[in-house]
XYZ file of C-alpha atoms in Angstrom:
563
model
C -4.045 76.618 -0.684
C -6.488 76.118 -3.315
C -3.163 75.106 -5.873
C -2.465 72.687 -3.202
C -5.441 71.113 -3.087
C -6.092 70.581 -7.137
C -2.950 68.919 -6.983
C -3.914 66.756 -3.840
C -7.080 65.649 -5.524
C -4.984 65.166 -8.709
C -2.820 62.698 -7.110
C -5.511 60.763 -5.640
C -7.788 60.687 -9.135
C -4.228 59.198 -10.444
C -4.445 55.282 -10.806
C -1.849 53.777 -8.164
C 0.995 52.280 -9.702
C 0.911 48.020 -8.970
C 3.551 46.412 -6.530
C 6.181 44.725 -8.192
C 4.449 41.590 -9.374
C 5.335 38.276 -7.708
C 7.930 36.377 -9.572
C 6.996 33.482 -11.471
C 7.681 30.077 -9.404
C 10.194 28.352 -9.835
C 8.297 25.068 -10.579
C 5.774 27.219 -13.683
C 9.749 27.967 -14.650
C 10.974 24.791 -14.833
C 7.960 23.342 -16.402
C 7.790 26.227 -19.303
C 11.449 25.548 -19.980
C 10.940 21.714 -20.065
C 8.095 22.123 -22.295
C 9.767 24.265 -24.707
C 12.775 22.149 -25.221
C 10.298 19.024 -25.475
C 8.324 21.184 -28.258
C 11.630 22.087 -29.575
C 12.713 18.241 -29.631
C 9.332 17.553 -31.430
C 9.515 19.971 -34.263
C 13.008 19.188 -34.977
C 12.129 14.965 -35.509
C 8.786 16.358 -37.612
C 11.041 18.622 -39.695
C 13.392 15.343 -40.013
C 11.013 13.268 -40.948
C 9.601 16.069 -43.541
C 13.239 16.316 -44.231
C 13.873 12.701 -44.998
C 10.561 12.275 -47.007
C 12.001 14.460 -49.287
C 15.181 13.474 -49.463
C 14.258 9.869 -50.326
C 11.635 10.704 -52.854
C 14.198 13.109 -54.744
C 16.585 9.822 -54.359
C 13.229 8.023 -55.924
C 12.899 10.214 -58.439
C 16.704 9.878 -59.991
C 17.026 6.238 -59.329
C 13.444 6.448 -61.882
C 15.243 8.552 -64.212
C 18.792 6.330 -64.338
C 15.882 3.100 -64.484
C 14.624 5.162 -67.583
C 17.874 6.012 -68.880
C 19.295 2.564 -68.882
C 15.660 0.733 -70.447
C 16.300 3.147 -73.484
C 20.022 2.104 -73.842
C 18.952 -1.355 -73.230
C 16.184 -0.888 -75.526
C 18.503 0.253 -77.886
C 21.295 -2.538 -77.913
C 18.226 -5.222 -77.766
C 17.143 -3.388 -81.201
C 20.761 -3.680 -82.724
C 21.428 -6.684 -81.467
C 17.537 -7.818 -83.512
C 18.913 -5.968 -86.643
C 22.259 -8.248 -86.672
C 20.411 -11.493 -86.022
C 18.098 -10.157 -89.559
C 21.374 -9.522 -91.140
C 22.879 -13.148 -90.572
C 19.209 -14.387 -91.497
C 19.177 -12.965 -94.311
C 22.881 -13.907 -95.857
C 22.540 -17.411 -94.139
C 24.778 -17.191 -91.948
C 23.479 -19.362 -88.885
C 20.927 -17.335 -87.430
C 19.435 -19.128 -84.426
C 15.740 -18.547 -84.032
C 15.809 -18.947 -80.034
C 18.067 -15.713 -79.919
C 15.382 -13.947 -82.043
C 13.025 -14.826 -79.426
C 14.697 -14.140 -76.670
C 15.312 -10.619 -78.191
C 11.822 -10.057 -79.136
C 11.183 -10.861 -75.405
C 13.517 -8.741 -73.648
C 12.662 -5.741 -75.886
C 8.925 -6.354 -74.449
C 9.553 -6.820 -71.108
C 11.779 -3.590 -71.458
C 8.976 -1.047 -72.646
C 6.668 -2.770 -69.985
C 9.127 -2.107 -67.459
C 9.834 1.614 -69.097
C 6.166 2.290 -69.323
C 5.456 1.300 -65.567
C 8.498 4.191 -64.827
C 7.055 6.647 -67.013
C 4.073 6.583 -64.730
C 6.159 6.068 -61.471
C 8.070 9.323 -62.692
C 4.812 11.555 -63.412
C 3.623 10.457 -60.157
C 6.455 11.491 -58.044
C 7.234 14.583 -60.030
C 3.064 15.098 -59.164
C 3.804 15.366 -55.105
C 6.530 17.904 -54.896
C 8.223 20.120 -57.910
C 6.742 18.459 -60.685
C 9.728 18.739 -63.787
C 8.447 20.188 -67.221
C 5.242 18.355 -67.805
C 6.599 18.201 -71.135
C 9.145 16.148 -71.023
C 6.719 13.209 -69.326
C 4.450 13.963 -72.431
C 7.778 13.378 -74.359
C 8.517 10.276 -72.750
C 5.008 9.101 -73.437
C 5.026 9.675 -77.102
C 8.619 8.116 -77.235
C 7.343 4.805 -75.829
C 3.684 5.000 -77.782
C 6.091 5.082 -81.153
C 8.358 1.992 -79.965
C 5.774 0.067 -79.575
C 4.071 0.727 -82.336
C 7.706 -0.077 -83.917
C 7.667 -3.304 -82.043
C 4.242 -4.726 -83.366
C 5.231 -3.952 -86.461
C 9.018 -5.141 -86.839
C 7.940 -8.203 -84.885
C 6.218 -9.331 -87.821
C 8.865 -8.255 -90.559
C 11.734 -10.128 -88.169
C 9.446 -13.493 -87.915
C 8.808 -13.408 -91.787
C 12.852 -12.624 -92.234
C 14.741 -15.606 -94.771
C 17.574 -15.819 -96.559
C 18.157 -13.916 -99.824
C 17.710 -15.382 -103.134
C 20.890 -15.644 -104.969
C 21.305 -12.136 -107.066
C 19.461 -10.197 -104.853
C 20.188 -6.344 -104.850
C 22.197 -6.049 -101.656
C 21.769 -2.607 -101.536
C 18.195 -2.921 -102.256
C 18.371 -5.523 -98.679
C 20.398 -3.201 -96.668
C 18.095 -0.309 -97.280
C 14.653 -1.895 -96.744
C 16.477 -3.591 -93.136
C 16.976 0.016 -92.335
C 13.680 1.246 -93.457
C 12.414 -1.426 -91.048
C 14.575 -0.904 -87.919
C 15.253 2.834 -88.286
C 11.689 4.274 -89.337
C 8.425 3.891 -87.503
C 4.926 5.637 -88.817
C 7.090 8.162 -90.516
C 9.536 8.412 -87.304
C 13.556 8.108 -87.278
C 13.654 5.810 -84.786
C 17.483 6.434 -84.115
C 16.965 10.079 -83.493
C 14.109 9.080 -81.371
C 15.998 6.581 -78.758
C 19.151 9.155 -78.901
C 17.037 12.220 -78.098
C 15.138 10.146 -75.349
C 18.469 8.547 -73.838
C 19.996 12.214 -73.930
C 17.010 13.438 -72.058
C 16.930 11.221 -69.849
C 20.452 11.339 -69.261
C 19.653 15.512 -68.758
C 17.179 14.596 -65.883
C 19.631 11.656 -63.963
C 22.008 14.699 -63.913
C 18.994 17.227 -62.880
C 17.917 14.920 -60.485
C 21.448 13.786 -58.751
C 21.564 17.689 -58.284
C 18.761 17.872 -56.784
C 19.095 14.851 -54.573
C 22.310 16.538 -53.914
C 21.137 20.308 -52.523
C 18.270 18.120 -50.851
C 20.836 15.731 -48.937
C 22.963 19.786 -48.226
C 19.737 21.395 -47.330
C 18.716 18.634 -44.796
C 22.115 18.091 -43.362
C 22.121 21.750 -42.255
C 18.686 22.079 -41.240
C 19.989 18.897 -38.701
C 23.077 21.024 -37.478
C 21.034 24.216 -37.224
C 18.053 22.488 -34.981
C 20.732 20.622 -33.291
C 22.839 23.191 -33.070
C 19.771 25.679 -31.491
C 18.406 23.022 -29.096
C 22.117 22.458 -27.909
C 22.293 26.026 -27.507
C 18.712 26.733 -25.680
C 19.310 23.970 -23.086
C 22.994 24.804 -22.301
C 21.387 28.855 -21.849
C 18.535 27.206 -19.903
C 20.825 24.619 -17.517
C 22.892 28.168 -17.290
C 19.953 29.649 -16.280
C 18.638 27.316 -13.647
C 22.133 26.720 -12.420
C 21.715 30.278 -11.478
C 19.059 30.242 -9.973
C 19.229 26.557 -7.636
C 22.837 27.646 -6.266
C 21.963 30.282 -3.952
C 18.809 28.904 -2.263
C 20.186 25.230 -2.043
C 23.411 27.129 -0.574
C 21.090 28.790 2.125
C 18.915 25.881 2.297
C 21.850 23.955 3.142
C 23.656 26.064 5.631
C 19.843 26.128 7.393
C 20.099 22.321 7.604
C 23.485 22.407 9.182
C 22.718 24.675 11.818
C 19.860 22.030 12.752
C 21.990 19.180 12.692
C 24.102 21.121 14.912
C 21.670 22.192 17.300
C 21.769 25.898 16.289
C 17.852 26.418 16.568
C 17.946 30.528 16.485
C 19.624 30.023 12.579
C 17.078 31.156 10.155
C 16.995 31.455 6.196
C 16.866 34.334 4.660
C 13.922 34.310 2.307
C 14.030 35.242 -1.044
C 11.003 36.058 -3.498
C 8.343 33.815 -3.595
C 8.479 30.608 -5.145
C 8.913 26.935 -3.895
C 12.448 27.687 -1.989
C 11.166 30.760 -0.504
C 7.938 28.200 1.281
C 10.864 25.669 1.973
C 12.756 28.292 3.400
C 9.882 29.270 5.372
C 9.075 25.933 6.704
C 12.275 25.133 7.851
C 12.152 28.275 9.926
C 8.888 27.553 11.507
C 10.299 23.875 11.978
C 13.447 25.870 13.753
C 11.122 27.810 15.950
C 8.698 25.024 17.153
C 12.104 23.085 17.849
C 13.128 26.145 19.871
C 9.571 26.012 21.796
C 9.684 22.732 22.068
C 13.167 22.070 23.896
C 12.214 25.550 26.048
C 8.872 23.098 27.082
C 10.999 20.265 27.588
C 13.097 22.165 29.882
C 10.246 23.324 31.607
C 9.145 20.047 31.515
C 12.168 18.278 32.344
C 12.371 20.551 35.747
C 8.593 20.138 36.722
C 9.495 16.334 36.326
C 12.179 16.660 38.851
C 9.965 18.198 41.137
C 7.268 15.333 40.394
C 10.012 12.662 40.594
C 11.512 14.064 43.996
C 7.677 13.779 45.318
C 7.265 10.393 43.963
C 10.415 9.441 45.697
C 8.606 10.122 49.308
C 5.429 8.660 48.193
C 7.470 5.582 47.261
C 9.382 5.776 50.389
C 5.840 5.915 52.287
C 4.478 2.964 50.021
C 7.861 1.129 51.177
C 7.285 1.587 54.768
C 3.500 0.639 54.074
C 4.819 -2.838 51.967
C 7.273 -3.397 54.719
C 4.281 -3.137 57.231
C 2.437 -5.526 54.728
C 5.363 -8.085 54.966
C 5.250 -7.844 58.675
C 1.717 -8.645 58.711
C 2.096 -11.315 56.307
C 4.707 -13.383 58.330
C 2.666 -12.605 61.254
C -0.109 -14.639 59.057
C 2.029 -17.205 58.122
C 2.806 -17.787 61.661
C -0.559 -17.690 62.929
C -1.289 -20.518 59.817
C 1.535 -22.589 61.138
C -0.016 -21.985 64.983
C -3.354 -23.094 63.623
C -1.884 -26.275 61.211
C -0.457 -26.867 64.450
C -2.816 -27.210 67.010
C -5.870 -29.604 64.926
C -3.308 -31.557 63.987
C -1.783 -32.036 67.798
C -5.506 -32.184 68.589
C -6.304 -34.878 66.308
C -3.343 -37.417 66.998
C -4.058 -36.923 70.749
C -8.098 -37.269 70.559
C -6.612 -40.361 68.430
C -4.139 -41.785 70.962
C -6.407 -41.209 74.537
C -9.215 -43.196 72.574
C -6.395 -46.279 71.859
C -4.677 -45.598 75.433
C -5.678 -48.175 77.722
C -8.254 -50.759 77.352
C -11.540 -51.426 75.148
C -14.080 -48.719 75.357
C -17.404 -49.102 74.593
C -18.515 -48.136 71.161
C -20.389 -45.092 71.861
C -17.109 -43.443 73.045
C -15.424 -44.627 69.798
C -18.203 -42.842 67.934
C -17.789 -39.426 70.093
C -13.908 -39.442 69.896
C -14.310 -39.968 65.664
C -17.008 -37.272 65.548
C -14.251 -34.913 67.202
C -11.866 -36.246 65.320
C -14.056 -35.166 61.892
C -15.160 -32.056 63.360
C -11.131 -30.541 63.702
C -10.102 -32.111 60.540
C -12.943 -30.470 58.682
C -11.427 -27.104 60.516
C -7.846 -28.445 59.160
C -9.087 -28.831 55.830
C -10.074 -24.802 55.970
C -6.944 -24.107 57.248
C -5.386 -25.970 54.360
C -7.323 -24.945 51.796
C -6.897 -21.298 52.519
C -3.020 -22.435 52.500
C -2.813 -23.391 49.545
C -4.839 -20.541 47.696
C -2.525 -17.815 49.230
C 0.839 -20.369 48.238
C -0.886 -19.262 44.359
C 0.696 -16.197 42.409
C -2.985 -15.427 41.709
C -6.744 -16.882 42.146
C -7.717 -15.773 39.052
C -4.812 -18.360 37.211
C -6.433 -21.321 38.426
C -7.567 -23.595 35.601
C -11.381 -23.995 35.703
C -13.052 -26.962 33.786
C -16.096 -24.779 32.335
C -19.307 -26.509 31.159
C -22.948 -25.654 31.048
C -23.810 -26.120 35.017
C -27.009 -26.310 36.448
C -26.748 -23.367 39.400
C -28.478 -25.542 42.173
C -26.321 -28.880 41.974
C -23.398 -27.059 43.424
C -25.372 -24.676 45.725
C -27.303 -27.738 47.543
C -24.421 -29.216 48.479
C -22.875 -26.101 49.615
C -25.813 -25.856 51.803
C -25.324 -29.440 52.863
C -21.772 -28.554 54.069
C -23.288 -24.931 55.802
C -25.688 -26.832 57.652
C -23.061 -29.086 59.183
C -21.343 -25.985 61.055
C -24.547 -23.882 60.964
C -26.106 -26.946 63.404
C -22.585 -26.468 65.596
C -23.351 -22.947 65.705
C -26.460 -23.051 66.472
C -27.423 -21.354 63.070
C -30.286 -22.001 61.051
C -30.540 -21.900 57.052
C -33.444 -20.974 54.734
C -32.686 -21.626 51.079
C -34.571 -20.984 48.112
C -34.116 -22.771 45.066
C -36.148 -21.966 41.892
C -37.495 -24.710 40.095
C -36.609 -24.456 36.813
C -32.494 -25.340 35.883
C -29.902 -22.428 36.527
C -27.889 -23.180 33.799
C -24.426 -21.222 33.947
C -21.215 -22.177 32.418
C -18.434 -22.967 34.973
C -16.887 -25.229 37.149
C -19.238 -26.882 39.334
C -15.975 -27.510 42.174
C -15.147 -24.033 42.339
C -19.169 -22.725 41.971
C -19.616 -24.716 45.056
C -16.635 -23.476 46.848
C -17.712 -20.076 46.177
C -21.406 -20.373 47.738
C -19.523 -22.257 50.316
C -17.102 -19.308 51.395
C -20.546 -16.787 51.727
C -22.767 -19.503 53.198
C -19.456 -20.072 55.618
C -18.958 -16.579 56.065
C -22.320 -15.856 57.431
C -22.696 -18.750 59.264
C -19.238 -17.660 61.307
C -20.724 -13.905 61.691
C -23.948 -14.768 62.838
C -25.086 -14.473 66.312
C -26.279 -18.282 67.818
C -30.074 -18.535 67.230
C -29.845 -16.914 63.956
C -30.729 -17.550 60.701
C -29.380 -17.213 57.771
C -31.121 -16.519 54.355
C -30.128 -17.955 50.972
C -32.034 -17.152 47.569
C -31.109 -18.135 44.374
C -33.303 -15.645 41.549
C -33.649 -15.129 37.648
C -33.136 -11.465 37.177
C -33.818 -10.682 33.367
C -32.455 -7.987 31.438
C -34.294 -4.529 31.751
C -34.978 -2.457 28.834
C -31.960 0.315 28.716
C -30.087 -1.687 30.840
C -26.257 -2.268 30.527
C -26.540 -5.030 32.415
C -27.620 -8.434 30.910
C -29.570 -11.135 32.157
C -28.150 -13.187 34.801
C -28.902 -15.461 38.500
C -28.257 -13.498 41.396
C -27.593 -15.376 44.217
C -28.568 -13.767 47.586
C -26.893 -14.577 51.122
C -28.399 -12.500 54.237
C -27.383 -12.630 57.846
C -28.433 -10.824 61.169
C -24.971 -10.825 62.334
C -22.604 -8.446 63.576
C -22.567 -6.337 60.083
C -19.299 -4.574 58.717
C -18.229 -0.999 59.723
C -18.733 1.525 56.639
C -15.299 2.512 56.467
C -13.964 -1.495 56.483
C -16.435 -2.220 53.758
C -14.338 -1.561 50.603
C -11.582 -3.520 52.279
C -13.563 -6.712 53.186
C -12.091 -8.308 49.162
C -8.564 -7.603 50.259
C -6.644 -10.669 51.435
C -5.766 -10.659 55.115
C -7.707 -8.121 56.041
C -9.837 -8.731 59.095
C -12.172 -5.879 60.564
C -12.174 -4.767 63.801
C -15.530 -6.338 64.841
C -14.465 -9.575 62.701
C -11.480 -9.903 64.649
C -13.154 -9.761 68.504
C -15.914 -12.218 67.147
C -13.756 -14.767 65.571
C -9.951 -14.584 66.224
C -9.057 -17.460 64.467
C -10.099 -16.319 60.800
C -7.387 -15.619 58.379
C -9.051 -13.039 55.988
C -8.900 -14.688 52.775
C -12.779 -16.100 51.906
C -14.027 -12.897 50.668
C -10.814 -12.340 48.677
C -10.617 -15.754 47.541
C -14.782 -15.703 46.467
C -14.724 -12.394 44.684
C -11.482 -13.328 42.060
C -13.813 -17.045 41.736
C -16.311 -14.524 40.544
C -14.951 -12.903 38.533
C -12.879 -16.148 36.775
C -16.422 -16.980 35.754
C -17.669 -13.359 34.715
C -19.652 -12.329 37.450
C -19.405 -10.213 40.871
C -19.683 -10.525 44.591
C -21.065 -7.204 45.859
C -21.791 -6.537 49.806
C -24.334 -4.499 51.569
C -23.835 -4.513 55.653
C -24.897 -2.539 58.779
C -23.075 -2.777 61.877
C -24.754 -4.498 64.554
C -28.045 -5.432 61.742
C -26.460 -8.137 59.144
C -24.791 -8.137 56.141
C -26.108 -9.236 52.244
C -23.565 -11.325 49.827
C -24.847 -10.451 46.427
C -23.326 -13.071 43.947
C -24.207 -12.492 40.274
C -23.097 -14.746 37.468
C -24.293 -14.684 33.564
C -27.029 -16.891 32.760
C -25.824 -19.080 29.862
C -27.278 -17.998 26.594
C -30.210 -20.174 25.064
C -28.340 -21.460 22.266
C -25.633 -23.173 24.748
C -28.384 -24.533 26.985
């Protein structure tokens, strides 16, 4: 026991070995690769362009050389050619001055132009492998003597004539080559051979080198070519690899999908970007799954609710049906009452012509009835043609700032008129400052004439009905802005509770409506609330049966700046 237990607390004083470490993803990858063949890329074009500096100042440096070479030959010949024009000087034999010039000129410009290489030559042998410093020092000296040679026979060749007869001619020849040939105590033969033969040495030095330069580049190209050919070839190898079996399974989990196959999922492999795609696309598999299980669900509760709807509609059928049987019944009962004013006007009209002159206060009696049923068959009409319209609320209005009152007087004028028939009395109140509202003054005082009418018909005879037109302002916190609330009370026979919310609806007539006045139709209250609300306000009711009934009319005051 006690061996067992050293070695259990052995193993758990032991550091735990890590999990296999995640691999890298595949994007890190990709990018590392990328940016090793684009560092790769790089140092190859900076070691061509090191390359190719080289190369061309190695081709520099011999083209210098062969420039140096050829000035010395050049040099030379220009020399010879000098010594031949002395010789024909001196035995007379036609020597034209302007060549001696000329030659005097080019061997000048020649040890300009070989001094300005000399330097050239130091200075490129100074940036890389610099050649024996001697042989620039030898160069040097070489050039220091020929001019020196230069000044000096340029003198001796301008002071050149032709011999005196029975001059020494071997006496001449040897003083012309004392003159061309030595220098300060300097052969000046051995001088330009041993300078051409060097510099012949370095145009053959430096072709060599321009040579192993132009082999050393050229395979430094192939090699870095070769090794970036052969790094992205292993690396597309590579990545091949390693894209054909998750795009494979990526691929047969976006057939299944198209195919409807929603249990299919990929297998997931590691964890880098195709693993989370692979991932996705499952989840995206399963919440399809879920969601066509939901939609069957759904699709079968909609049946249900469908096969419901189907009665309710059946039972809103039956109720439109009803509707349509109401609304002929309407139509018929419009017909009945276009009918009878009119029969009652033409025969008021016809028993007041019928026979012989009458005197002319039975004239005025039979026109008085005669205005009374055609105001009656104007109602008639009028509430005609409103229900003929798709819609109250499409009738054009010609809106303009409106003074409230204007229309409401003569609405009162007209109330009156069947109020005094009725024997109904009205009380108005009028405010004495302008009402100003924007609307149609026609249709404002149709609409105060519908309430005023309404509660004229619905009032009891001796009663009175009570109109008041208000300013009621805008209270602070209030939704509601400021507007003119026009109030129309009766003490008629009121509306039954359960009728009131029905009152707006066209052709409907309460039961107490309906025994007081048969021959109403059941379209003013519908017709005044949708002229309401074409110019922004509301009709609201409050009613009691047997007590009355309050028309509440509110319409928005017109702002200040429109007044």
């Amino acid at each position: 026991m006690t061996v067992r237990r050293v070695h259990l607390a052995f193993m758990q004083r032991m550091p735990v070995p890590p999990e296999n470490p995640a691999p890298m993803p595949f994007r890190q990858r990709l990018t590392i690769a990328l940016a090793l063949l684009a560092a790769a890329a790089v140092l190859e074009g900076v070691l061509a362009l090191w390359a190719l500096g080289v190369a061309d100042r190695q081709v520099q440096r011999g083209r210098v050389v062969s420039d140096i070479q050829l000035g010395f030959v050049e040099l030379s010949a220009s020399k010879q050619r000098l010594r031949t024009w002395v010789s024909q000087m001196q035995l007379d034999a036609g020597a034209d001055p302007a060549q001696r010039d000329r030659l005097q000129a080019d061997m000048r410009n020649t040890l300009e132009r070989l001094k300005h290489l000399a330097e050239r030559a130091r200075a490129l042998d100074g940036q890389g492998d610099a050649a024996d410093p001697v042989e620039h020092l030898q160069r040097l000296d070489a050039l220091e003597v020929l001019s020196l040679s230069l000044h000096d026979l340029q003198a001796a060749v301008d002071s050149a004539r032709p011999l005196v007869p029975g001059t020494d001619a071997r006496a001449a020849w040897a003083a012309l080559s004392q003159l061309f040939d030595i220098s300060r105590g300097r052969d000046l033969r051995s001088l330009l051979r041993e300078s051409i033969e060097r510099e012949s040495a370095a145009v053959v030095r430096e072709r060599a080198a321009a040579d192993a330069s132009l082999r050393w580049m050229r395979g430094l190209w192939l090699g870095a070519a070769a090794t970036l050919a052969l790094a992205a070839l292993l690396l597309g190898a590579h990545f091949t690899r390693a894209l054909r079996q998750p795009l494979a399974s990526l691929g047969e989990g976006a057939a299944a999908l198209q195919r409807g196959d929603l249990q299919h999922r990929i297998r997931i492999r590691g964890a880098d970007e195709f693993a989370a795609v692979a991932a996705s696309v499952n989840s995206m598999a399963a919440e399809l799954q879920q969601h066509r299980e939901r939609e069957a669900r759904a699709r079968h509760e909609l049946e249900a609710l469908v096969h419901a709807r189907t009665g309710e509609l059946q039972g809103a059928l039956e109720a439109l049906q009803q509707v349509d049987a109401r609304r002929r019944r309407l139509f018929a009962d419009i017909s009945h009452e276009l009918r009878t004013p009119t029969t009652a006007i033409r025969g008021e009209a016809e028993v007041t012509l019928r026979g012989a002159d009458k005197p002319l206060a039975d004239y005025k009696a039979a026109l008085q009835r005669i205005v009374a049923t055609s105001r009656d068959l104007a109602l008639v009409i009028d509430d005609l043609l409103t229900m003929a319209r798709s819609d109250i609320d499409a009738l054009a209005l010609n809106r303009q700032p409106t003074d409230l009152r204007q229309p409401l007087a003569e609405a009162l004028t007209q109330a009156r008129a069947l109020a005094y028939e009725r024997d109904v009395r009205i009380q108005a109140t009028l405010p004495p400052q302008p009402a100003p509202v924007m609307g149609d003054a026609a249709r404002l005082r149709q609409l105060a004439a519908l309430l005023l009418d309404n509660a004229v018909r619905y009032s009891h005879p001796g009663g009175v009905v009570q109109a008041t037109l208000a300013w009621q302002p805008a209270a602070a916190g209030d939704e509601e802005p400021a507007h003119w609330l026009l109030q129309v009370v009766d003490r008629g026979i009121g509306i039954a509770p359960l009728e009131l919310h029905r009152v707006f609806e066209r052709n409907f007539r309460g039961e107490a409506a309906r025994r007081h006045r048969a021959d109403g139709t059941g379209l003013g209250l519908g017709i005044g609330a949708a002229l309401a609300r074409a110019h922004g306000g509301q009709i609201t009711l409050q009613s009691q049966p047997g007590q009355g009934t309050t028309a509440l009319l509110r319409l928005p005051a017109l702002p200040k700046d429109n007044e």
